Amino acid sequence: QKEVEQDPGPLSVPEGAIVSLNCTYSNSAFQYFMWYRQYSRKGPELLMYTYSSGNKEDGRFTAQVDKSSKYISLFIRDSQPSDSATYLCAKVLETSGSRLTFGEGTQLTVNP
Amino acid sequence: ETGVTQTPRHLVMGMTNKKSLKCEQHLGHNAMYWYKQSAKKPLELMFVYNFKEQTENNSVPSRFSPECPNSSHLFLHLHTLQPEDSALYLCASSLRDRGVEAFFGQGTRLTVV
């Protein structure tokens, strides 16, 4: 079983739609959860991270963690064509602090 | 610009060649990483360095040889690679004891022919 499972998509939505990206994980020891965005031909960039259950909001982006069901989500409100990218979820062990484990990534296209 | 610079951006090499990838970070971080990104696969951690010392080798074949002369520079020496090693190789850095906020370079697109 993969440590982080993510639907690779592709996902295509119209501009202005609410986007929901999801991951599940298998190890309860993981505590920090991150979302990275990767544009084509670029390296991943950190969007948000959280270390507790609940929601964290940053502009149009909301990260949600449900530790009881081992589910992490990223919501994008009022999606824009510039949001078209691959979104990677990741987590890191609390104890080691140095080993990021990534999901496969979900490719998102926002159509004008 | 994330503060992590990788060169070259693209590399084509034969299976008998020897080449090196270079990574430099200007963020004052002490941990540096090499990742491999292949199509339709999760990012694979290859090596981790903390304060120039290798702390993790994720069962990487010996044809990949990392070098970290100081906390700002990281190299990946390549020799006798296979076509299946073709991928995007990403360098990242973070603070020493927290890998949460890792900053990635733009990657080197490697093609082995």
Short mmCIF file of N, CA, C and O in Angstrom, two decimals, chain B residues 40-80:
data_model
loop_
_atom_site.label_atom_id
_atom_site.label_comp_id
_atom_site.label_asym_id
_atom_site.label_seq_id
_atom_site.Cartn_x
_atom_site.Cartn_y
_atom_site.Cartn_z
N LYS B 40 4.13 9.83 -14.08
CA LYS B 40 3.10 9.02 -13.43
C LYS B 40 3.61 8.28 -12.20
O LYS B 40 3.08 7.22 -11.84
N LYS B 41 4.63 8.83 -11.54
CA LYS B 41 5.14 8.26 -10.29
C LYS B 41 5.29 9.38 -9.27
O LYS B 41 5.57 10.52 -9.64
N PRO B 42 5.16 9.05 -7.99
CA PRO B 42 5.43 10.08 -6.98
C PRO B 42 6.90 10.48 -6.99
O PRO B 42 7.76 9.71 -7.43
N LEU B 43 7.16 11.66 -6.48
CA LEU B 43 8.54 12.08 -6.28
C LEU B 43 9.24 11.05 -5.39
O LEU B 43 8.74 10.65 -4.35
N GLU B 44 10.44 10.64 -5.85
CA GLU B 44 11.20 9.65 -5.08
C GLU B 44 12.40 10.32 -4.44
O GLU B 44 13.25 10.89 -5.13
N LEU B 45 12.45 10.26 -3.12
CA LEU B 45 13.61 10.80 -2.42
C LEU B 45 14.81 9.91 -2.69
O LEU B 45 14.74 8.69 -2.54
N MET B 46 15.94 10.52 -3.07
CA MET B 46 17.15 9.75 -3.34
C MET B 46 18.15 9.89 -2.19
O MET B 46 18.58 8.90 -1.62
N PHE B 47 18.53 11.13 -1.89
CA PHE B 47 19.55 11.38 -0.87
C PHE B 47 19.15 12.58 -0.03
O PHE B 47 18.51 13.50 -0.51
N VAL B 48 19.61 12.55 1.24
CA VAL B 48 19.42 13.67 2.15
C VAL B 48 20.75 14.00 2.79
O VAL B 48 21.48 13.10 3.22
N TYR B 49 21.06 15.30 2.86
CA TYR B 49 22.25 15.78 3.55
C TYR B 49 21.84 16.81 4.59
O TYR B 49 21.03 17.68 4.34
N ASN B 50 22.38 16.67 5.79
CA ASN B 50 22.23 17.66 6.85
C ASN B 50 23.62 18.13 7.25
O ASN B 50 24.47 17.32 7.62
N PHE B 51 23.85 19.42 7.18
CA PHE B 51 25.17 19.96 7.51
C PHE B 51 26.29 19.18 6.80
O PHE B 51 27.26 18.74 7.42
N LYS B 52 26.14 18.97 5.52
CA LYS B 52 27.09 18.31 4.65
C LYS B 52 27.20 16.81 4.86
O LYS B 52 27.91 16.14 4.10
N GLU B 53 26.55 16.27 5.86
CA GLU B 53 26.65 14.84 6.11
C GLU B 53 25.45 14.12 5.51
O GLU B 53 24.30 14.54 5.71
N GLN B 54 25.72 13.03 4.82
CA GLN B 54 24.62 12.26 4.24
C GLN B 54 23.86 11.55 5.36
O GLN B 54 24.46 10.81 6.15
N THR B 55 22.58 11.78 5.43
CA THR B 55 21.75 11.16 6.46
C THR B 55 20.79 10.13 5.90
O THR B 55 20.19 9.37 6.64
N GLU B 56 20.63 10.13 4.59
CA GLU B 56 19.74 9.14 4.01
C GLU B 56 20.15 8.83 2.58
O GLU B 56 20.46 9.73 1.81
N ASN B 57 20.20 7.55 2.28
CA ASN B 57 20.40 7.04 0.93
C ASN B 57 19.27 6.05 0.72
O ASN B 57 19.23 4.99 1.35
N ASN B 58 18.34 6.41 -0.14
CA ASN B 58 17.12 5.62 -0.27
C ASN B 58 17.32 4.48 -1.28
O ASN B 58 16.60 4.39 -2.27
N SER B 59 18.31 3.64 -0.99
CA SER B 59 18.59 2.46 -1.83
C SER B 59 18.82 2.85 -3.29
O SER B 59 18.29 2.21 -4.21
N VAL B 60 19.59 3.90 -3.47
CA VAL B 60 19.86 4.39 -4.82
C VAL B 60 21.04 3.62 -5.42
O VAL B 60 22.05 3.40 -4.73
N PRO B 61 20.95 3.21 -6.68
CA PRO B 61 22.07 2.48 -7.31
C PRO B 61 23.35 3.30 -7.29
O PRO B 61 23.33 4.53 -7.35
N SER B 62 24.46 2.61 -7.25
CA SER B 62 25.75 3.29 -7.11
C SER B 62 26.15 4.09 -8.34
O SER B 62 27.11 4.87 -8.29
N ARG B 63 25.44 3.94 -9.44
CA ARG B 63 25.74 4.76 -10.62
C ARG B 63 25.35 6.23 -10.38
O ARG B 63 25.68 7.10 -11.17
N PHE B 64 24.64 6.48 -9.29
CA PHE B 64 24.35 7.84 -8.83
C PHE B 64 25.21 8.10 -7.59
O PHE B 64 25.08 7.39 -6.59
N SER B 65 26.03 9.12 -7.66
CA SER B 65 26.94 9.39 -6.55
C SER B 65 26.80 10.85 -6.12
O SER B 65 27.17 11.75 -6.86
N PRO B 66 26.25 11.12 -4.93
CA PRO B 66 26.09 12.49 -4.49
C PRO B 66 27.35 13.03 -3.83
O PRO B 66 28.20 12.28 -3.35
N GLU B 67 27.43 14.35 -3.83
CA GLU B 67 28.53 15.03 -3.16
C GLU B 67 28.01 16.33 -2.59
O GLU B 67 27.33 17.07 -3.28
N CYS B 68 28.36 16.61 -1.34
CA CYS B 68 27.91 17.84 -0.69
C CYS B 68 29.11 18.52 -0.03
O CYS B 68 29.39 18.26 1.14
N PRO B 69 29.82 19.37 -0.75
CA PRO B 69 31.03 19.98 -0.19
C PRO B 69 30.75 21.01 0.91
O PRO B 69 31.60 21.23 1.76
N ASN B 70 29.58 21.62 0.87
CA ASN B 70 29.18 22.56 1.92
C ASN B 70 27.66 22.65 1.92
O ASN B 70 27.00 22.08 1.04
N SER B 71 27.12 23.38 2.86
CA SER B 71 25.66 23.40 3.01
C SER B 71 24.94 24.09 1.86
O SER B 71 23.72 23.99 1.75
N SER B 72 25.67 24.79 1.01
CA SER B 72 25.03 25.53 -0.08
C SER B 72 25.08 24.82 -1.41
O SER B 72 24.40 25.22 -2.35
N HIS B 73 25.91 23.79 -1.51
CA HIS B 73 26.12 23.14 -2.80
C HIS B 73 25.90 21.63 -2.71
O HIS B 73 26.31 21.00 -1.74
N LEU B 74 25.30 21.12 -3.75
CA LEU B 74 25.03 19.68 -3.82
C LEU B 74 25.22 19.24 -5.26
O LEU B 74 24.78 19.92 -6.18
N PHE B 75 25.91 18.11 -5.42
CA PHE B 75 26.14 17.58 -6.75
C PHE B 75 25.57 16.16 -6.84
O PHE B 75 25.45 15.47 -5.83
N LEU B 76 25.26 15.77 -8.04
CA LEU B 76 24.90 14.38 -8.30
C LEU B 76 25.72 13.92 -9.50
O LEU B 76 25.51 14.39 -10.61
N HIS B 77 26.69 13.05 -9.23
CA HIS B 77 27.55 12.54 -10.29
C HIS B 77 26.91 11.30 -10.90
O HIS B 77 26.44 10.40 -10.18
N LEU B 78 26.92 11.28 -12.21
CA LEU B 78 26.23 10.23 -12.95
C LEU B 78 27.23 9.46 -13.81
O LEU B 78 28.06 10.08 -14.50
N HIS B 79 27.14 8.14 -13.80
CA HIS B 79 28.00 7.35 -14.69
C HIS B 79 27.34 6.03 -15.01
O HIS B 79 26.68 5.43 -14.17
N THR B 80 27.53 5.61 -16.25
CA THR B 80 26.95 4.37 -16.78
C THR B 80 25.48 4.24 -16.44
O THR B 80 25.01 3.24 -15.87
#
